[in-house]
Coordinates of C-alpha atoms and ligand atoms in Angstrom, one line a residue:
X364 CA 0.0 0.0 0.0
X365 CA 1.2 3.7 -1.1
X366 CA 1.9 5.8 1.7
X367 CA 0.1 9.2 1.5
X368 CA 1.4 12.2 3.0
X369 CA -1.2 14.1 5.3
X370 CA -3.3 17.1 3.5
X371 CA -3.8 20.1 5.8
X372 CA -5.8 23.1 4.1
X373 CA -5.9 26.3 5.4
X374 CA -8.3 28.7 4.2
X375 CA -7.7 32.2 3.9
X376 CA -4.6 33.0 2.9
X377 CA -4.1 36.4 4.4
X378 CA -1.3 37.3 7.4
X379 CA -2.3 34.3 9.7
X380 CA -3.2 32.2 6.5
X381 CA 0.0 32.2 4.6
X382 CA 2.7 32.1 7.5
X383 CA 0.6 29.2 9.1
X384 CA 1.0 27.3 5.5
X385 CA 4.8 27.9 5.4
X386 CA 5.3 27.0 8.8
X387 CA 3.4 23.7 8.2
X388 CA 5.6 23.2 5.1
X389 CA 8.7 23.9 7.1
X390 CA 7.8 21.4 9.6
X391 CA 6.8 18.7 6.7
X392 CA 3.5 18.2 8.3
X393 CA 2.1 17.2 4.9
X394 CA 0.6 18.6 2.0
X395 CA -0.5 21.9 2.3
X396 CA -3.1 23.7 -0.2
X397 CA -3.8 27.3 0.6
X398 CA -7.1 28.6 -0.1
X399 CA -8.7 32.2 -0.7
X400 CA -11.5 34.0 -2.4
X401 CA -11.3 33.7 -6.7
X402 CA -10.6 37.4 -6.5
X403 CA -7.4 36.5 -4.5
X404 CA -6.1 33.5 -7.0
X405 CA -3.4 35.0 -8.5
X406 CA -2.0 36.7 -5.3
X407 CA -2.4 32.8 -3.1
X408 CA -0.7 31.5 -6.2
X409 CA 2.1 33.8 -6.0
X410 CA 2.5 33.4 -2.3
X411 CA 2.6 29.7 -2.8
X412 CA 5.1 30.0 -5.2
X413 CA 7.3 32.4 -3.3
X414 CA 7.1 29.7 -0.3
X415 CA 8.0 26.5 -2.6
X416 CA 11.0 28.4 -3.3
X417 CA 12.4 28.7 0.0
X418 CA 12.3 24.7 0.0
X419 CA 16.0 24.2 -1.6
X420 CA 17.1 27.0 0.9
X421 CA 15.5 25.5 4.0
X422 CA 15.6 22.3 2.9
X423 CA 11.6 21.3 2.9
X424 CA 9.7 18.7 0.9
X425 CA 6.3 19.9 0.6
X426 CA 3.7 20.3 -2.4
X427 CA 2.1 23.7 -1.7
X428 CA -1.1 24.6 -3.6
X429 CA -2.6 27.9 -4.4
X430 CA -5.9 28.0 -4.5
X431 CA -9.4 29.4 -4.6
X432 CA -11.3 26.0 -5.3
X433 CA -12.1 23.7 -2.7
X434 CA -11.8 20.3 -5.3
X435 CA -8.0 20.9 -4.2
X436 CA -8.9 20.6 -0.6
X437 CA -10.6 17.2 -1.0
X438 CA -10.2 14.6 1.5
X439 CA -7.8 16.7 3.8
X440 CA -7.0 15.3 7.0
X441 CA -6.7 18.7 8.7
X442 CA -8.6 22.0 7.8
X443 CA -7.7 25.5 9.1
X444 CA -9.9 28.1 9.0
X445 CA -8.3 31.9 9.3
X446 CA -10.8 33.5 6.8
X447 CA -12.7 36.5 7.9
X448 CA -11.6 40.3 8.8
X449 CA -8.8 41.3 11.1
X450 CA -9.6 44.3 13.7
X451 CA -7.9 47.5 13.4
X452 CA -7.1 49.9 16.3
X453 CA -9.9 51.0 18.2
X454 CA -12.0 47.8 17.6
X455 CA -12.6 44.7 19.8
X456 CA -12.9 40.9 18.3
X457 CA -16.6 41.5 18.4
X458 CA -17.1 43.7 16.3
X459 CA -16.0 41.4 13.7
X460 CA -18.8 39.5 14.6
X461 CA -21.9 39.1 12.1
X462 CA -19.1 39.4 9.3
X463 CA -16.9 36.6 10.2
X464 CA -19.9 34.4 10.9
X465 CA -20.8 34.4 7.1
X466 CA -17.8 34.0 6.0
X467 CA -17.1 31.3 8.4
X468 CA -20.6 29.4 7.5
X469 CA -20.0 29.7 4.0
X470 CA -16.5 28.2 4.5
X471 CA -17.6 25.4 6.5
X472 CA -20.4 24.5 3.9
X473 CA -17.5 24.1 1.1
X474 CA -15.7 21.9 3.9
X475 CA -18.4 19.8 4.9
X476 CA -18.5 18.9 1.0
X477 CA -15.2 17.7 0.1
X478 CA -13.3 17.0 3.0
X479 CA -16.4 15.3 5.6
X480 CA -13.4 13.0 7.5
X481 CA -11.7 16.1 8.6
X482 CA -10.7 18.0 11.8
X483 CA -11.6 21.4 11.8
X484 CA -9.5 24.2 13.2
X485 CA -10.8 27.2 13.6
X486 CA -9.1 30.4 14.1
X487 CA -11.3 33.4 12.7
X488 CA -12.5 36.2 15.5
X489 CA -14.7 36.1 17.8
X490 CA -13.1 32.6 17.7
X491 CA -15.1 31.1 20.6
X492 CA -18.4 31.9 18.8
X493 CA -17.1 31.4 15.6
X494 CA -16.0 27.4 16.6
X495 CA -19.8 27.6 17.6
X496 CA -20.4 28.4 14.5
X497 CA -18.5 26.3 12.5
X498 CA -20.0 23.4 14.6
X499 CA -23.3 23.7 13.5
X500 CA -22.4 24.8 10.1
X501 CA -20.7 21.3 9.4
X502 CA -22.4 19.0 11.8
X503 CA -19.2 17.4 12.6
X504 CA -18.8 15.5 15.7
X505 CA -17.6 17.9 18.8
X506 CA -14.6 16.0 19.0
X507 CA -13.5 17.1 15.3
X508 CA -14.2 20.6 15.6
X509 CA -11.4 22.9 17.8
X510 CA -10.9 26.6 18.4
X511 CA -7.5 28.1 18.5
X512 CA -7.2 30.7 21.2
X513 CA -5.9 28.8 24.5
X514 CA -2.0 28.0 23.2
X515 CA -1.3 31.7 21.8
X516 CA -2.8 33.5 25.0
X517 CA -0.7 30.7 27.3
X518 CA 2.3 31.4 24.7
X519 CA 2.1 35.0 25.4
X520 CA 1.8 34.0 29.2
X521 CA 4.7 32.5 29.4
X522 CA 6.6 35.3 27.2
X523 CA 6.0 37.8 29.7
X524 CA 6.9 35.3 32.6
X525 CA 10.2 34.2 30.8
X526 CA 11.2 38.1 30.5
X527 CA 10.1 38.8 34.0
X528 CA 12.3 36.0 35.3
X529 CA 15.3 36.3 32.8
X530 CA 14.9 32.3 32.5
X531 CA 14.9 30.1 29.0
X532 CA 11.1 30.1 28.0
X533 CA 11.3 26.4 27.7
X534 CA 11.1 26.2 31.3
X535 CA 7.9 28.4 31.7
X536 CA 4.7 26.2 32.3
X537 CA 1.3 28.2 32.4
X538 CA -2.3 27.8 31.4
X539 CA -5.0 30.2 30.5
X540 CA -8.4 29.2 30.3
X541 CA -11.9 30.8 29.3
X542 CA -12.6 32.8 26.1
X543 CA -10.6 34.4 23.9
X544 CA -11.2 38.0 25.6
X545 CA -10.3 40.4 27.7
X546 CA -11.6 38.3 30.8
X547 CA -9.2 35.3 29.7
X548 CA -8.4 33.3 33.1
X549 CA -4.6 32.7 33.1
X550 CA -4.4 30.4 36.1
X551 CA -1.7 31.6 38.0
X552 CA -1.8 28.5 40.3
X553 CA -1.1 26.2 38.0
X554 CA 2.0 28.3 36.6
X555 CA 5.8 27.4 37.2
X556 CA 9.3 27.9 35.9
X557 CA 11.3 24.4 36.1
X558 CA 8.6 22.9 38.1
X559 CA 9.2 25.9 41.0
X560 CA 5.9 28.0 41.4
X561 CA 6.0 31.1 40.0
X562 CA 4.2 32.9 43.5
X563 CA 7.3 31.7 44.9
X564 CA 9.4 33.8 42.5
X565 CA 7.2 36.6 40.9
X566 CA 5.7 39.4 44.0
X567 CA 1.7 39.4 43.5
X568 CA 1.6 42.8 42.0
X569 CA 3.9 41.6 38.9
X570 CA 2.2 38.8 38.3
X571 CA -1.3 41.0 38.3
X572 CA 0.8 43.0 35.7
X573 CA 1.6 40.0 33.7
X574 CA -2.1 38.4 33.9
X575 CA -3.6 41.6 32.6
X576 CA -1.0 42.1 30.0
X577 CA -1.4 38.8 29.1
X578 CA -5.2 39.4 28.9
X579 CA -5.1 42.6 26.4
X580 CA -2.0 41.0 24.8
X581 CA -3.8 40.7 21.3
X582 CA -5.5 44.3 21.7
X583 CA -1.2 45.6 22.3
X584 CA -0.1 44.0 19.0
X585 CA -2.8 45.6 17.5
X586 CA -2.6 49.0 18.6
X587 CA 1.4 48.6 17.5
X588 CA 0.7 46.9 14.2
X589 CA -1.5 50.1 13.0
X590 CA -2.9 48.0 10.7
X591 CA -4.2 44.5 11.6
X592 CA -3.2 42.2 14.1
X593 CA -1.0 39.2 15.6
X594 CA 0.3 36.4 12.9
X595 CA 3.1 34.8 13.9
X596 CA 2.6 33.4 17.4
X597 CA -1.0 32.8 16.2
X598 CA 0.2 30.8 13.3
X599 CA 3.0 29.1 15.4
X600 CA -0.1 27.6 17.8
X601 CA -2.1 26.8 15.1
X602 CA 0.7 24.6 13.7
X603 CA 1.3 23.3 17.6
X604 CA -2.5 22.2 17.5
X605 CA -2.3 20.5 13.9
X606 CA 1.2 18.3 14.7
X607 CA -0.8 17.2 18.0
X608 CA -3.6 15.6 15.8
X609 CA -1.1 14.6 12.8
X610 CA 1.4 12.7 15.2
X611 CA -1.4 11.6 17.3
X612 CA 1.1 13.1 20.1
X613 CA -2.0 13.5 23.0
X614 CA -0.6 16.6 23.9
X615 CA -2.6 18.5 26.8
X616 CA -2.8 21.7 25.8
X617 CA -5.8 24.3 26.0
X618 CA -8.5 24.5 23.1
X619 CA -11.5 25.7 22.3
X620 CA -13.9 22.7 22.9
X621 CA -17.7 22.5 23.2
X622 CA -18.6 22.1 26.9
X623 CA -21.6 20.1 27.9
X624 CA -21.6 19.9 31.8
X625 CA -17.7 20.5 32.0
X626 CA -16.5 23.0 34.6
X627 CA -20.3 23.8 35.1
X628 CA -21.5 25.0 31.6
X629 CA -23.7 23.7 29.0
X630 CA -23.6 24.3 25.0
X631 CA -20.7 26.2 25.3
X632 CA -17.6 27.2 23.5
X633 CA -14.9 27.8 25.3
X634 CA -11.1 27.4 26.2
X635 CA -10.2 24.7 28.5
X636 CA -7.4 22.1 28.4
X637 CA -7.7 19.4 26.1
X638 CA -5.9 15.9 25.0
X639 CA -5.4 16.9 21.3
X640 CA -4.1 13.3 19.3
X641 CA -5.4 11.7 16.1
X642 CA -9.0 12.3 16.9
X643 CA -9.2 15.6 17.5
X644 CA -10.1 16.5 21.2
X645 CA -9.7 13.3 23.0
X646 CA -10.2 14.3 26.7
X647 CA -11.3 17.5 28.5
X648 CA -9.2 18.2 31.3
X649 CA -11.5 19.9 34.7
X650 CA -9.2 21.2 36.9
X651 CA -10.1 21.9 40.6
X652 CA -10.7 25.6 40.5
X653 CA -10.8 27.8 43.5
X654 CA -13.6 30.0 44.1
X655 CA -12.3 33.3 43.3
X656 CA -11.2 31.2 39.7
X657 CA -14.0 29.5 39.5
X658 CA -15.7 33.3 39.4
X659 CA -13.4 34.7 37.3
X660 CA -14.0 32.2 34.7
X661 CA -17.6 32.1 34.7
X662 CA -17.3 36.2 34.0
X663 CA -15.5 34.9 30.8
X664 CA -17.8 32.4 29.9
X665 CA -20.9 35.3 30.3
X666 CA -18.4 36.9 28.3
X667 CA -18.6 34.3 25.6
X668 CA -22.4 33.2 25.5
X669 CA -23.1 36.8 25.0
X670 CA -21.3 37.1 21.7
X671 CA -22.2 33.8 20.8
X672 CA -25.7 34.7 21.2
X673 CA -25.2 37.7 19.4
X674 CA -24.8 35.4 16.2
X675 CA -27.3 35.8 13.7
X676 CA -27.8 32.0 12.9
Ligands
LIG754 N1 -8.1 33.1 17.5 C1 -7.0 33.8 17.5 O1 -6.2 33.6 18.4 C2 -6.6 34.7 16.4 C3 -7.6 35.0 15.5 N2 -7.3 35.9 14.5 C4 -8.3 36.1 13.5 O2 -8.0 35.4 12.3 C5 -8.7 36.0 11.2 C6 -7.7 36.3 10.1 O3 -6.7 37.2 10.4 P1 -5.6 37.6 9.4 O4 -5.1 36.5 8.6 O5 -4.7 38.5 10.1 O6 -6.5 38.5 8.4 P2 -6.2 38.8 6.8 O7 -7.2 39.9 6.5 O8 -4.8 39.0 6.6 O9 -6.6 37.5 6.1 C7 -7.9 37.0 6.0 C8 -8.1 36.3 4.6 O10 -9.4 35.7 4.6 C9 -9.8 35.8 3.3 N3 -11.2 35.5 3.2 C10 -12.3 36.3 3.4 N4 -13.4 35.7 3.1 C11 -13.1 34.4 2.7 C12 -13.8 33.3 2.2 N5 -15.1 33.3 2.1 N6 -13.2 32.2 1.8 C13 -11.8 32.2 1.8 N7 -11.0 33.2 2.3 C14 -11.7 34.3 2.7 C15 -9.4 37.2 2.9 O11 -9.5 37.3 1.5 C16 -8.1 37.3 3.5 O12 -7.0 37.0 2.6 C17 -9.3 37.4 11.8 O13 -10.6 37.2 12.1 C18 -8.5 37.5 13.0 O14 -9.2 38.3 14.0 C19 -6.0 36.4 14.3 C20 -5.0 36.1 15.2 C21 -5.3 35.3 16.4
LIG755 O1 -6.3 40.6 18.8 C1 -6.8 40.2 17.7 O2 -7.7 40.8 17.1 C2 -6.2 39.0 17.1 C3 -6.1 37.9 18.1 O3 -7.1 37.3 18.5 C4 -4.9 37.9 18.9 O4 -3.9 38.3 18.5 O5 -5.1 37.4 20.1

């Protein structure tokens, strides 16, 4: 029997889009077909291009497809969704809301039709509500259908600890839970640095500093870039998530899954951590939760039904 190489599609191929296909084509994750509007061919074909021809520098096998028709995204194993608008300065993630939502339904209609085996990433803003979205627009099972928000917001985390501390951020442990908003729950309890607890080595007030910068950390990158917002650390977790599934690694790591009785809430999507292997979301992780965390994630997840709800479906 042939051995295939894995097919990962990502869909919009815009800042997050293309640097998350060159990323997965540097890591030889599989096949990789990027995917845009037909307005946008000829532009997602030159990208492609460009990237095939860092291969002989880099030293990368990959096929990389430009495209704007979904035949070349047939039978992927993986699909990545990043199409929708960006905010600009001066707006939140909801705002994007109604917009994305459309975009993200019609997506997930083209993906339900030629790739109905695969796991569905989803990365467009509001990203908790779009995964909602997405989930009924392909009537996947839950397991097969993840939000991206928990790796980048524990990745920025643990930047900001790492600089605090001067220390290699390979030794920075941290999770953040809850929505993908201003009222994320990094859970400082559950954070060390080499297995020491970082209340032991960080005074309170720094690590409120880090836990709210960490919280608006999105919202800074924006107000920097001027002119849309974060793609590389974005595209870096997105990758993270897709080599989990590809590798069937069942790393724990914190997605956006759909919640029915976990941590207390019902019919909801939401960031919590997850075992992420070859079926998509394998496990969902409850952690004990004190009550002034218990509190402050419940805030996000009001946070969360509330723009969820505000989807015209
Ligand atoms: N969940 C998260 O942690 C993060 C989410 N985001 C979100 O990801 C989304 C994409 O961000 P960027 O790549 O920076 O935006 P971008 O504007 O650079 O790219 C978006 C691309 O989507 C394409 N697109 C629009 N409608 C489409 C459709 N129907 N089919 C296929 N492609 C379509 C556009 O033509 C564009 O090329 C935004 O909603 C952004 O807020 C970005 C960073 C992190
Ligand atoms: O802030 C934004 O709009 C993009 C995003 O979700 C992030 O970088 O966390």
């Amino acid at each position: 029997m042939a051995i295939k190489r894995s097919k990962i599609t990502v869909v919009g191929a815009g800042f997050t889009g293309a640097t998350t296909a060159l990323m997965l084509a540097q890591k030889e994750l599989g096949n990789v077909v990027l995917l845009d509007i037909p307005q946008l061919e000829n532009p997602t074909k030159g990208k492609v291009l460009d990237m095939l021809q860092a291969g002989p520098v880099q030293n990368f096998d990959a096929q990389i497809t430009g495209t704007s028709s979904y035949e070349d995204a047939a039978d992927s194993d993986i699909v990545i969704i990043t199409a929708g608008i960006a905010r600009g300065p001066g707006m939140s993630r909801e705002d994007l809301v109604n917009t994305n939502a459309n975009i993200v339904r019609s997506v997930c209609g083209n993906v339900k039709r030629v790739a109905p085996e695969s796991i569905v990433i989803i990365l467009t803003n509001p990203v908790d509500a779009m995964t909602y979205v997405a989930y009924h627009a392909l009537g996947f099972p839950k397991n097969r259908v993840i939000g991206q928000s928990g790796v980048l917001d524990t990745a920025r985390y643990c930047t900001f600890i790492a600089q605090e501390l001067n220390v290699s951020v390979e030794d920075v442990r941290g999770f953040v839970l809850g929505g993908h908003g201003d009222d994320m729950v990094p859970l400082v309890r559950y954070s060390s640095v080499g297995g020491i607890p970082i209340e032991t080595l960080i005074p309170a007030d720094r690590i409120a500093e880090i836990v709210q910068r960490t919280r608006v950390g999105g919202g800074e990158i924006v107000s920097l870039l001027g002119n849309g917002s974060a793609y590389y650390a974005p595209a870096a977790s997105l990758v993270q998530m897709a080599e989990a599934i590809l590798k069937d690694k069942k790393r724990i790591i914190p997605v956006i899954a759909l919640l029915e009785g976990e941590y207390g809430y019902e019919n909801l999507f939401m960031g919590v951590p997850a075992l992420l292997g070859a079926e998509g979301i394998e496990r969902i992780f409850e952690l004990e939760l004190t009550a002034e965390e218990q509190a402050a994630l419940d805030q996000s997840a009001d946070s969360v039904r509330a723009v969820t709800s505000s989807v015209t479906m």
